[in-house]
Coordinates of C-alpha atoms in Angstrom, one line a residue:
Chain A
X1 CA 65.0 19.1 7.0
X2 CA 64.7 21.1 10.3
X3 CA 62.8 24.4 10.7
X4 CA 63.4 26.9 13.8
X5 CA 62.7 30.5 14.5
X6 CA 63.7 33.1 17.0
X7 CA 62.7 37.1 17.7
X8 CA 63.9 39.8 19.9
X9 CA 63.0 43.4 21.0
X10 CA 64.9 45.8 19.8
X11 CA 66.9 48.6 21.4
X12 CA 64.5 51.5 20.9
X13 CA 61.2 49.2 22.0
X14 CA 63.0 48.1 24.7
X15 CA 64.2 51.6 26.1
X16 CA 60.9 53.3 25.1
X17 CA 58.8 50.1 27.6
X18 CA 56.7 49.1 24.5
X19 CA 56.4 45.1 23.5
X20 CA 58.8 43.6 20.5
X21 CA 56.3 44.0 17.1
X22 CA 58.0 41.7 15.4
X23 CA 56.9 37.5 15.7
X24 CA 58.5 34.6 14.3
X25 CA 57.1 30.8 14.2
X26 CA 58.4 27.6 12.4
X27 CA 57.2 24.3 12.3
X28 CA 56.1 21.2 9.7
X29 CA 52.4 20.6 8.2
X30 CA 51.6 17.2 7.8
X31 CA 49.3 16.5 5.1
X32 CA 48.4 13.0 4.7
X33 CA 51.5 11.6 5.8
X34 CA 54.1 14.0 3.5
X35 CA 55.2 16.8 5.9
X36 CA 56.1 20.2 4.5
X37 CA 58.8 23.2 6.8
X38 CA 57.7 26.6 7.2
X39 CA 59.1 29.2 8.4
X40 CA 57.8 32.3 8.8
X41 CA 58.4 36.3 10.5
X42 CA 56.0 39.4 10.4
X43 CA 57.0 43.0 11.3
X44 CA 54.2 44.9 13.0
X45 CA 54.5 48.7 11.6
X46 CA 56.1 50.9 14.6
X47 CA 54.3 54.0 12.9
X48 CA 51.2 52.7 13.1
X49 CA 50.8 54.0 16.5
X50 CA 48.9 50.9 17.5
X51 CA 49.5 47.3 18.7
X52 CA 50.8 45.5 15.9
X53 CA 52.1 43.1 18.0
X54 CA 49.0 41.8 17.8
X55 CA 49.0 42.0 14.5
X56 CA 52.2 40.6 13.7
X57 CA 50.9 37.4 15.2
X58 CA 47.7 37.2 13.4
X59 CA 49.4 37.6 10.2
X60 CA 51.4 35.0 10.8
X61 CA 49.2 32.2 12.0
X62 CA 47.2 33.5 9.2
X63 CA 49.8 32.0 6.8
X64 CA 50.3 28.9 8.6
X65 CA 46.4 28.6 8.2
X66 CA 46.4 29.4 4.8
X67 CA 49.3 27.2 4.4
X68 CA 47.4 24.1 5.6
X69 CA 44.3 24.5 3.8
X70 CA 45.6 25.2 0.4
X71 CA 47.9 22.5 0.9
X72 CA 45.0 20.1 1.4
X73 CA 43.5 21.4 -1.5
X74 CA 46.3 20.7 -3.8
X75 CA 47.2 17.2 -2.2
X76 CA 50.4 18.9 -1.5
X77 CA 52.5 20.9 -3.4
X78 CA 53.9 20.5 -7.1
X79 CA 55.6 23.0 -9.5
X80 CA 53.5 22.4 -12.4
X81 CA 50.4 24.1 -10.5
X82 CA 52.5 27.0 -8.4
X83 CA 50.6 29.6 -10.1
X84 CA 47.4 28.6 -8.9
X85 CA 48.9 27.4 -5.8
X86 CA 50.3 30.6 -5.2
X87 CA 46.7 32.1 -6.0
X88 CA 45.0 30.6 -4.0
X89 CA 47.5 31.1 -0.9
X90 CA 46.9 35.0 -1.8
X91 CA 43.5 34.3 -1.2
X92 CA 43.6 32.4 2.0
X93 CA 45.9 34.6 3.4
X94 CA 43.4 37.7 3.5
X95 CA 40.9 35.0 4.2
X96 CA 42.6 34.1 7.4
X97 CA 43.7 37.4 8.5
X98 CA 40.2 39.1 8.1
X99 CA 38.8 36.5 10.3
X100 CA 41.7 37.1 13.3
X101 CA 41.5 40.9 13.1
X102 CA 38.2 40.7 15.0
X103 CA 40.7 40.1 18.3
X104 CA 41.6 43.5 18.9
X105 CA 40.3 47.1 18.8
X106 CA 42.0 49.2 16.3
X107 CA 42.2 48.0 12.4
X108 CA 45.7 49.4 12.5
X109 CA 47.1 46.7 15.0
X110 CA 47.0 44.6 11.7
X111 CA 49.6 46.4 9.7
X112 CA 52.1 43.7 9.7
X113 CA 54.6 42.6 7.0
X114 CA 54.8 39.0 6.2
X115 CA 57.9 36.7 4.8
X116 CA 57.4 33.0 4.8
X117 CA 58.6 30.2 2.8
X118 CA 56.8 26.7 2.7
X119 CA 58.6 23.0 1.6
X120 CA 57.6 19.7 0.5
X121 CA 59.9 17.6 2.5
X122 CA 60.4 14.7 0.5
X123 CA 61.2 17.5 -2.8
X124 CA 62.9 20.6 -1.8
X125 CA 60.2 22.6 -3.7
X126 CA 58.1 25.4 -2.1
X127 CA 56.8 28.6 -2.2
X128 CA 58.4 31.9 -0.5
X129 CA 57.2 35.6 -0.2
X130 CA 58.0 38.9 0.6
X131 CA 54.6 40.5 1.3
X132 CA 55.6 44.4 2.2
X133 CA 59.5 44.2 3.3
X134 CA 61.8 42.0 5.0
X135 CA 64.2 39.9 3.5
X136 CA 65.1 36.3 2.3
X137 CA 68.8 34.8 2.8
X138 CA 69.3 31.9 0.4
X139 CA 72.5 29.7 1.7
X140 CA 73.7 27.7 -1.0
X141 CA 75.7 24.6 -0.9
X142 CA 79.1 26.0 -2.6
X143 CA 79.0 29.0 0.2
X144 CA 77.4 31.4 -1.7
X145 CA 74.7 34.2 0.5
X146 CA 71.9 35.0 -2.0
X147 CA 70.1 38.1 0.8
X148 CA 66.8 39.6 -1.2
X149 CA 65.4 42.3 0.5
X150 CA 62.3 44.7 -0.8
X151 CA 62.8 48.3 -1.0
X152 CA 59.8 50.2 -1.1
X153 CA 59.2 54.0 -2.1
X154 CA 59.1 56.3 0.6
X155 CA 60.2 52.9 3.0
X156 CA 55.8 52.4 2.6
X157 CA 55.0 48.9 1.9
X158 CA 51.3 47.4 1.2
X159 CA 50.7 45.2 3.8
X160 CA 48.1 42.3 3.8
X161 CA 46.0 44.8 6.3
X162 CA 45.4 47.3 3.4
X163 CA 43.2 44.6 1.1
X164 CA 41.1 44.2 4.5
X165 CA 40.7 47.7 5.9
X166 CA 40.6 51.4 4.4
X167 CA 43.3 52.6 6.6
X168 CA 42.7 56.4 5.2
X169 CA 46.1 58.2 4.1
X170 CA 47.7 55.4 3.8
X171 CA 45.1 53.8 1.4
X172 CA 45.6 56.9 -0.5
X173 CA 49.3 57.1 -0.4
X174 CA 49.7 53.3 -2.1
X175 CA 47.0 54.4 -4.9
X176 CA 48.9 57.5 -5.2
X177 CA 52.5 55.1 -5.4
X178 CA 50.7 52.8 -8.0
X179 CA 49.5 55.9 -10.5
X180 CA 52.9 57.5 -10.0
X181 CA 54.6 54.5 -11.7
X182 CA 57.3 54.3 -8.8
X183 CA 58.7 50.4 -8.5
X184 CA 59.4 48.5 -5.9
X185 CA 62.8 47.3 -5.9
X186 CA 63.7 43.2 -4.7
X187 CA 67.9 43.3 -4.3
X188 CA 69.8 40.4 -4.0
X189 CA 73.2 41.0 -2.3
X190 CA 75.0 38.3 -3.6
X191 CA 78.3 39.4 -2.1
X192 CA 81.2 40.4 -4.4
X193 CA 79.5 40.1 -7.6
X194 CA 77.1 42.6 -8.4
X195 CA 73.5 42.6 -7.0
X196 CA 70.5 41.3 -8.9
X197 CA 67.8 43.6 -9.1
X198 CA 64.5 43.2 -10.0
X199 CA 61.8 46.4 -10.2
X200 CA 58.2 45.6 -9.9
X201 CA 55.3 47.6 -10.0
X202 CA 53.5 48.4 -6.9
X203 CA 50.3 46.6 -8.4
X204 CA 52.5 43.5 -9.7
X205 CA 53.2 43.3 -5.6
X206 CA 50.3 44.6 -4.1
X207 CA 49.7 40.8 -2.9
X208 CA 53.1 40.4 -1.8
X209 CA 56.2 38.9 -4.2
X210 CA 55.3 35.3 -4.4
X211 CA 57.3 33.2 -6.6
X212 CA 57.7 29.1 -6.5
X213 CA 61.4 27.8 -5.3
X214 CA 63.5 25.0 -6.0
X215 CA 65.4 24.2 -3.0
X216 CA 67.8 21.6 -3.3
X217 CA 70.5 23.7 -4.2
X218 CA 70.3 25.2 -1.2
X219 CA 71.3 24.2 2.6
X220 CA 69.3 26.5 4.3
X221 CA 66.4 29.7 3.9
X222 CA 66.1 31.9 6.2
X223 CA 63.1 35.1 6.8
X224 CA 63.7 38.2 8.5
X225 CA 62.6 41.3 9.4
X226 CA 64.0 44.6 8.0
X227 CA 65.5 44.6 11.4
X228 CA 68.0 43.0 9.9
X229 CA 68.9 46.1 8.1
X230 CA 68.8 48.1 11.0
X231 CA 72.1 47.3 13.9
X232 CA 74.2 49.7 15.4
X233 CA 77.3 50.4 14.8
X234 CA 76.9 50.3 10.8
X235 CA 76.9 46.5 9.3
X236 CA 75.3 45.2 6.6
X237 CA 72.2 42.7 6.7
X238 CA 75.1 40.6 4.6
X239 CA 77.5 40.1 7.1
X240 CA 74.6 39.9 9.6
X241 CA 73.5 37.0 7.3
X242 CA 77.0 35.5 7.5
X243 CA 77.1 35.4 11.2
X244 CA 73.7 34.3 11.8
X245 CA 73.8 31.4 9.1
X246 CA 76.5 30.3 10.2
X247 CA 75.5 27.2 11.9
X248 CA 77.7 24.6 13.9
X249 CA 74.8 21.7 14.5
X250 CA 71.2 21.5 13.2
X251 CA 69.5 19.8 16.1
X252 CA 66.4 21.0 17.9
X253 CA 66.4 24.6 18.6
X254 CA 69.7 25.2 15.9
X255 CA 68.5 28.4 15.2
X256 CA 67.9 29.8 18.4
X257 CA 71.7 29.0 19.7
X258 CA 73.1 30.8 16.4
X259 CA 71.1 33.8 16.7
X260 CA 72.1 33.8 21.1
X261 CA 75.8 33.1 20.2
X262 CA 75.8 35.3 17.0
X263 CA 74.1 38.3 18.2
X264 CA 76.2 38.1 21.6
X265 CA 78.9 38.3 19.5
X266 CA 77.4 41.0 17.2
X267 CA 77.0 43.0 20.5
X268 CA 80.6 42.6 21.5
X269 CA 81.6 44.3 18.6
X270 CA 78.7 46.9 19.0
X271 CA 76.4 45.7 16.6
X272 CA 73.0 45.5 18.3
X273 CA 69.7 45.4 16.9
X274 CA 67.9 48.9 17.2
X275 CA 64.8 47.7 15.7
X276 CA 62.9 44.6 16.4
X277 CA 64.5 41.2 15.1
X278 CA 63.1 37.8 13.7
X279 CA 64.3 35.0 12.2
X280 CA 62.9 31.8 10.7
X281 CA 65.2 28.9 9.2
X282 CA 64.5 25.9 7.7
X283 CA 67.4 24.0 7.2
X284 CA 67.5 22.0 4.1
X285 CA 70.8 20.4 4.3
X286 CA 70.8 20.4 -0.7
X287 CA 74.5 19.6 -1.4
X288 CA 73.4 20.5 -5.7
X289 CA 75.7 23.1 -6.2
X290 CA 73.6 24.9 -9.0
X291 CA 72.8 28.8 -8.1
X292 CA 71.1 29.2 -11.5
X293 CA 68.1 29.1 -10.0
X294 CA 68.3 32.4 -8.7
X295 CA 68.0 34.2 -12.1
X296 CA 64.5 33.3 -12.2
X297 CA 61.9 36.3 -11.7
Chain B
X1 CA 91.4 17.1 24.6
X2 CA 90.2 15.2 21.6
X3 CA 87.8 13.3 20.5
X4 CA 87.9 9.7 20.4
X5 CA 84.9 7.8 19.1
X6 CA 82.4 9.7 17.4
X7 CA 80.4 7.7 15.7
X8 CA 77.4 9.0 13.9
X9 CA 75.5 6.0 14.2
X10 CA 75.9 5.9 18.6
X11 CA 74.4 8.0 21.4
X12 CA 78.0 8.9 23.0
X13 CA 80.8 10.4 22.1
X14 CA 84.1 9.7 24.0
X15 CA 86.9 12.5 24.5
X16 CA 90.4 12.0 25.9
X17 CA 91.2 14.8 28.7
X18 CA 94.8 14.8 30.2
X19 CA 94.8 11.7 31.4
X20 CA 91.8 10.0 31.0
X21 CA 88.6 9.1 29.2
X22 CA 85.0 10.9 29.8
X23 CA 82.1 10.2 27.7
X24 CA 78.9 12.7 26.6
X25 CA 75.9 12.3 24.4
X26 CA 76.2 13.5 21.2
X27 CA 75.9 17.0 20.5
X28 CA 73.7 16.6 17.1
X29 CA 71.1 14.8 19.9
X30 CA 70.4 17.6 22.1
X31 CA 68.0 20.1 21.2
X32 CA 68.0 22.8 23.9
X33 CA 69.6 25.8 23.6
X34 CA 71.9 25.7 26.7
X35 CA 72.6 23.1 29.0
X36 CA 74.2 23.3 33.0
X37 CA 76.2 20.1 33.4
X38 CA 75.9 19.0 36.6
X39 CA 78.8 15.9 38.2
X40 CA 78.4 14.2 41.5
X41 CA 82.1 12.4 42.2
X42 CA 81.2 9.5 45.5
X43 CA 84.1 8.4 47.1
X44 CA 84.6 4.5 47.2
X45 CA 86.9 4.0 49.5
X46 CA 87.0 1.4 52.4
X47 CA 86.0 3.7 54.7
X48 CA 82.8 4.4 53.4
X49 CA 82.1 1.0 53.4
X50 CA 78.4 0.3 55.4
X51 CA 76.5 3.3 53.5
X52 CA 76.8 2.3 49.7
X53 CA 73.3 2.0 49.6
X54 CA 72.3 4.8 51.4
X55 CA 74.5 6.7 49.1
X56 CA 72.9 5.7 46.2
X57 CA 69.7 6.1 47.0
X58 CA 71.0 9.6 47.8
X59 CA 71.8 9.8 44.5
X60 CA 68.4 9.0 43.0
X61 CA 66.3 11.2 45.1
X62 CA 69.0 14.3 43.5
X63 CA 67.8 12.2 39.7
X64 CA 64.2 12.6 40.5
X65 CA 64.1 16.3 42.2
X66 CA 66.1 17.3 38.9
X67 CA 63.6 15.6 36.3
X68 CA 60.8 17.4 38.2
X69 CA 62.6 21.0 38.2
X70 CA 60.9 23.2 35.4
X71 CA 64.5 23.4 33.9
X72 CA 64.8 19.6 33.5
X73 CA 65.2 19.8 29.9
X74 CA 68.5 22.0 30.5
X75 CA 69.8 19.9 32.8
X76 CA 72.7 17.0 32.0
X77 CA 74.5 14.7 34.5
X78 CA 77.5 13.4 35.0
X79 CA 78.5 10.2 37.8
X80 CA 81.8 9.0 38.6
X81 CA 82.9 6.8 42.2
X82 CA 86.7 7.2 43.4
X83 CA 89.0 5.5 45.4
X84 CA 92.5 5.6 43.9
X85 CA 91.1 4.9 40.7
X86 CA 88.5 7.0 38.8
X87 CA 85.6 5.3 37.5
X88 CA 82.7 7.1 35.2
X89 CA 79.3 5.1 35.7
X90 CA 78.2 7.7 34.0
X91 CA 78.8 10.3 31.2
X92 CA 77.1 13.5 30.4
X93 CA 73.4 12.7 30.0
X94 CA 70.6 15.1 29.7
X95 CA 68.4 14.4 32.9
X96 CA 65.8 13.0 31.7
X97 CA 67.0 10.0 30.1
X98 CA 68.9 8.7 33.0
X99 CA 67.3 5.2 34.0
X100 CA 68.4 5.1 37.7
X101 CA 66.8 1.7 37.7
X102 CA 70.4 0.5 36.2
X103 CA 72.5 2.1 39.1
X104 CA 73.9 -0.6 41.2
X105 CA 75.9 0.3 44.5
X106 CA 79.6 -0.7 44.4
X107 CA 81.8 -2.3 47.5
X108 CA 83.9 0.5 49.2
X109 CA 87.5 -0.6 49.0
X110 CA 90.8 1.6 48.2
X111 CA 92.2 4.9 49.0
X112 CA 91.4 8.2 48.9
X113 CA 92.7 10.0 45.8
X114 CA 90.5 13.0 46.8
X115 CA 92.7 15.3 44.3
X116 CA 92.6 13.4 41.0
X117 CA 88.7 12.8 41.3
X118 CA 88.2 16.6 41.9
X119 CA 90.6 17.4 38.9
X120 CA 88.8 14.6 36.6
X121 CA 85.1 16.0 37.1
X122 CA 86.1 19.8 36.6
X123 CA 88.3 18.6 33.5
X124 CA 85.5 16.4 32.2
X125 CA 83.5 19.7 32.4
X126 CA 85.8 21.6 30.8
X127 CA 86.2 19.3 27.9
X128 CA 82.6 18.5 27.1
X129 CA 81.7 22.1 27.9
X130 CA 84.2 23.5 25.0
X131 CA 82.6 20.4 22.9
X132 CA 78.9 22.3 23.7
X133 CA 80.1 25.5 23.5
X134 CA 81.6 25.2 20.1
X135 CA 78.6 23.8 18.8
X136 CA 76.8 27.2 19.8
X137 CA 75.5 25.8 23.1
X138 CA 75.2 28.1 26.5
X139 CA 76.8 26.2 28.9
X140 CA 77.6 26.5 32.7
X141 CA 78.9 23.6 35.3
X142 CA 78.7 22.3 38.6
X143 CA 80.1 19.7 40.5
X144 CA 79.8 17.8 44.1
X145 CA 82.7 15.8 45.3
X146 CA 81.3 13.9 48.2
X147 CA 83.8 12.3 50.6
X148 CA 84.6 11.2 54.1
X149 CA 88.1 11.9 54.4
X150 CA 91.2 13.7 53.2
X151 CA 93.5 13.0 50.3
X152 CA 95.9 10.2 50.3
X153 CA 98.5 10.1 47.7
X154 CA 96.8 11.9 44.6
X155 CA 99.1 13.2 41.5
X156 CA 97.3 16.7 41.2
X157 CA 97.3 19.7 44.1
X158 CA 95.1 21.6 45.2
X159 CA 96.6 24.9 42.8
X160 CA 96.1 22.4 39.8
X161 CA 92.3 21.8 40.8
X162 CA 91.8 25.9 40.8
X163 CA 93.8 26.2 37.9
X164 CA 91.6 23.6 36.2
X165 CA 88.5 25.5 37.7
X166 CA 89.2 28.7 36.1
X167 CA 90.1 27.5 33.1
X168 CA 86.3 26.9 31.4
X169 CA 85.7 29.7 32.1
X170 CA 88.5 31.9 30.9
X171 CA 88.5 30.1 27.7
X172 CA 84.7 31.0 27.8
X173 CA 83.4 27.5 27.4
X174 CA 81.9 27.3 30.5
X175 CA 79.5 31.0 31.6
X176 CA 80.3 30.1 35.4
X177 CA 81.4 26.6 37.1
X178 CA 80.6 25.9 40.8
X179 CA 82.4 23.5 42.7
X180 CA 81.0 22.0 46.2
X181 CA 83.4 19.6 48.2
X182 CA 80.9 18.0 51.0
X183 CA 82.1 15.6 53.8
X184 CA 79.5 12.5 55.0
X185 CA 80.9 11.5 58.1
X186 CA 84.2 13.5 58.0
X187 CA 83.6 15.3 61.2
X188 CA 87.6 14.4 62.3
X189 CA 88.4 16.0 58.8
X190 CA 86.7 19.6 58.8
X191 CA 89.7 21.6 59.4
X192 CA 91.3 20.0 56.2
X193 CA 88.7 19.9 53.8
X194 CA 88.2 23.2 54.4
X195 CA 91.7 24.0 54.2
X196 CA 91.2 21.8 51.0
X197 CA 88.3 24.0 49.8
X198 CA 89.8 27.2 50.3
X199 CA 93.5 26.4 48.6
X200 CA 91.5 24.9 45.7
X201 CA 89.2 28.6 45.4
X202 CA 86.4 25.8 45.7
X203 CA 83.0 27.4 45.9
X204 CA 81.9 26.0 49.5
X205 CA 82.7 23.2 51.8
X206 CA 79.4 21.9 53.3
X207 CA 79.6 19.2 56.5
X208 CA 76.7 17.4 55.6
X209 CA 76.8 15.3 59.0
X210 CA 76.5 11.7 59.1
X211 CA 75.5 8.8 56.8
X212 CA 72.0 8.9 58.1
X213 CA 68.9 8.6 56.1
X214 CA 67.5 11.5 57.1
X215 CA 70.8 13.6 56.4
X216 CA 71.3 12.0 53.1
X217 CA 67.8 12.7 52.3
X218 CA 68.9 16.9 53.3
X219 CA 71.9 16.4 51.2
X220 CA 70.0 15.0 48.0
X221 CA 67.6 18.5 48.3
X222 CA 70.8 20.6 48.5
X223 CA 72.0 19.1 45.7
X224 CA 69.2 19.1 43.5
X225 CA 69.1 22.7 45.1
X226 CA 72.2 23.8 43.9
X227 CA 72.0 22.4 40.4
X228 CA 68.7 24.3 40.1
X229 CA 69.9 27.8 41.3
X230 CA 72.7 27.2 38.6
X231 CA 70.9 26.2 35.6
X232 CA 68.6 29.6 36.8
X233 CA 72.2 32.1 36.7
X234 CA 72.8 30.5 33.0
X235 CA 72.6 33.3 30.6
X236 CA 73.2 35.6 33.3
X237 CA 77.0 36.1 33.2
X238 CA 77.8 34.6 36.2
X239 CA 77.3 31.9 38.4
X240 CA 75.0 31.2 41.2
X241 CA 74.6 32.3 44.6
X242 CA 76.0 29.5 47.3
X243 CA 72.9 27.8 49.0
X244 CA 72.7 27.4 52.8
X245 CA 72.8 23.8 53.4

């Protein structure tokens, strides 16, 4: 099991002289001798008018955090207790992230997405979420691309920010969303056979979509931003996916080559990134071939 | 070029170019995400003979200026010694793992096959740069041939050496590839190693004086130089700048 990550600026930060909003980070926790992957990418809101850079930093190394210490707390990670797992995660999370938004000025530097998926080494099994939008690319050992990605009403997601500050109109908006019984919609493109979709209400997610994983029937998860979503000339995130999964040796910094190589490519034939970009793998290597996994909720 | 011993369980893998063997660490062991493979080629022959040493202690002051460069970890290494044969002592190895404790100086003896040794190092490069590349490493090459005298009676020309050095790069497995020829002691030889340099589209000809230890000392700084200044253009399209010696 390797784990590697990798961000860039997009086109209309770059040309307008502001810094890249999204951040990426990977790594291993070791707990008492067993070592569990993460990898993890936040998305700093561009409409925030504000510095989420910043932000998209602390909300990262806020999971990490929370990572570690829950993981202490449960002597590691087991399915049989992902529910409360997973709770207290939520918790630590805010915890974490209310204690680093003391850094910087504004309260809306922190309005940062999250997606982040955590695994036991030794078991394949984890935890991964979607906490506003971004998406999750499952590569599975027969071939198959399982690429989740949130879809919010109005393209507003709750971020971890709004359970720490009163952001105003935005607070409002997301109360507003909940009464209104709008859903938010989790797609995964599974590439010629129809997408599964699954519609959750805003409340159901107001935490983030957290949901235990069995990955040993995969051979590699990757994060990313909804920049993924958003190259020029029109491409899908799916055949993004493809060309940035699509890795030729898993040593060291794997990730970082594919996404230099694949996105040079991706820019030969015009595709480039308009938005920010970011990345995290961690490389699994499961040879099960069993996708039924995938139907859970 | 094909691979031929690539054992999971060793350090090396071993390719067969056109006509001979070159060896490289193995791919899944490197962790960086682009590498500038650097070859110094020593001529051997009788000639040289009095200034082994001082040539290879030469060659371990260019080992220890490029494991203190910032860009050490990009860096990989390549040594072979000519006379009419070819010899790697050693094959592609990232920087800081060579052990130039092991280095031993070897008797001059032969002739010079100038030509071959310059085709072998940029064909080497080629062929472990396309085994990089493919693997989703940035790569870009350069390499030193040091001698003190002409060619005698090598199979490849000077046309097939700057066919061979355009050829990484055209195939785009090599960004750029420099190729320095530098004369120790070849005063009576200028006018054809640069005749040499210029037929093969060689990237510069430096004289780099005698076999003294003060010159071989300027040499190792240029070379350590050079390699520097080209792992710095990697990523940049194109290759380095040549360096003033």
């Amino acid at each position: 099991m390797n784990a590697d990550h990798y961000f860039e600026i997009g086109l209309s930060h770059k040309r307008a002289g502001t810094p890249c909003q999204d951040y990426a980070y990977s790594g291993k926790l070791n707990i008492a001798g067993k070592f569990f992957h993460f990898a993890v990418i936040s998305d700093g809101c561009s409409g925030a008018e504000a510095e989420t850079d910043v932000g998209s930093r602390a909300v990262v190394y806020s999971f990490v955090e929370a990572a570690f210490r829950t993981l202490i707390d449960f002597d590691g990670y087991k399915p049989s207790v992902a529910p409360q797992f997973i709770a207290q995660m939520k918790d630590e999370l805010l915890r974490e992230l209310k204690r680093r938004s003391e850094f910087s000025r504004l309260s809306r530097d922190y309005t940062a997405t999250l997606v982040a998926v955590l695994l036991d080494e030794e078991t394949s099994q984890g935890i991964e979420v979607i906490f506003g939008d971004g998406t999750i690319i499952h590569h599975h050992a027969n071939g198959e691309l399982y690429v989740t990605s949130a879809e919010w009403p109005d393209n507003t997601p709750i971020y971890p920010s709004n359970h720490i500050f009163d952001y105003g109109a935005m607070t409002s908006h997301i109360r507003h969303l909940i009464a209104s019984g709008q859903t938010v919609k989790y797609s995964a493109d599974i590439g010629i056979r129809k997408p599964m979709v699954m519609s959750k209400s805003p409340s159901d997610v107001d935490r983030g979509f957290w949901r235990p994983i069995d990955a040993s029937h995969v051979t590699s998860i990757s994060v990313c931003s909804d920049g993924i979503e958003q190259f020029a000339v029109e491409i899908s995130a799916r055949e993004i996916a493809e060309e940035l999964t699509n890795f030729k040796n898993l040593a060291g910094s794997f990730l970082k080559r594919r996404c230099l190589k694949g996105l040079k490519t991706l820019a030969d034939n015009g595709h480039v990134p308009i938005d920010d970009f970011s990345m995290a793998t961690i490389y699994v290597g499961g040879t099960k071939d069993d996708t039924s996994v995938e139907a859970e909720v | 070029m094909k691979l031929i011993s690539d054992d999971p369980h060793t350090e090396t893998i071993v390719a067969q170019a056109s006509n001979f063997q070159f060896s490289g660490v193995r791919p899944d062991s490197l962790g960086a995400t682009e590498y500038t493979l650097a070859t110094i080629v020593t001529d051997i022959t009788g000639s040289t003979g009095g200034f082994e040493d001082e040539i290879l202690k030469m060659r371990k002051l260019v080992v220890d200026a490029c494991k203190s460069n910032p860009r050490a970890e990009f860096l990989m290494l390549r040594t072979t010694e000519f006379n009419s044969q070819i010899k790697e002592t050693q094959g592609f190895k990232e920087v800081n793992a060579v052990d130039t404790n092991s280095w031993s100086a070897t008797r001059a003896h032969g002739v010079t096959h100038l030509f071959d040794a310059a085709a072998e190092a940029i064909e080497a490069t080629n062929g472990y740069g396309e085994i990089l590349s493919n693997q989703d490493f940035n790569v870009n090459g350069v390499v030193f041939i040091i001698t003190d005298g002409d060619d005698t009676g090598s199979i490849n020309t000077p046309s097939t050496i700057k066919m061979l050095s355009e050829l990484g790069v055209k195939e785009e497995h090599l960004e750029s590839l420099n190729v320095i020829l530098i004369g120790i002691n070849a005063q009576s030889y200028h006018a054809k190693l640069t005749r040499f340099q210029q037929d093969a589209g060689l990237q510069q000809y430096v004289d780099a004086g005698n076999a003294t230890a003060s010159d071989l000392a300027k040499l190792a700084k240029f070379i350590a130089a050079s390699i520097s200044s080209q792992s710095q253009s990697l990523g940049t399209g194109g290759p380095s700048q040549a360096l003033t010696f």
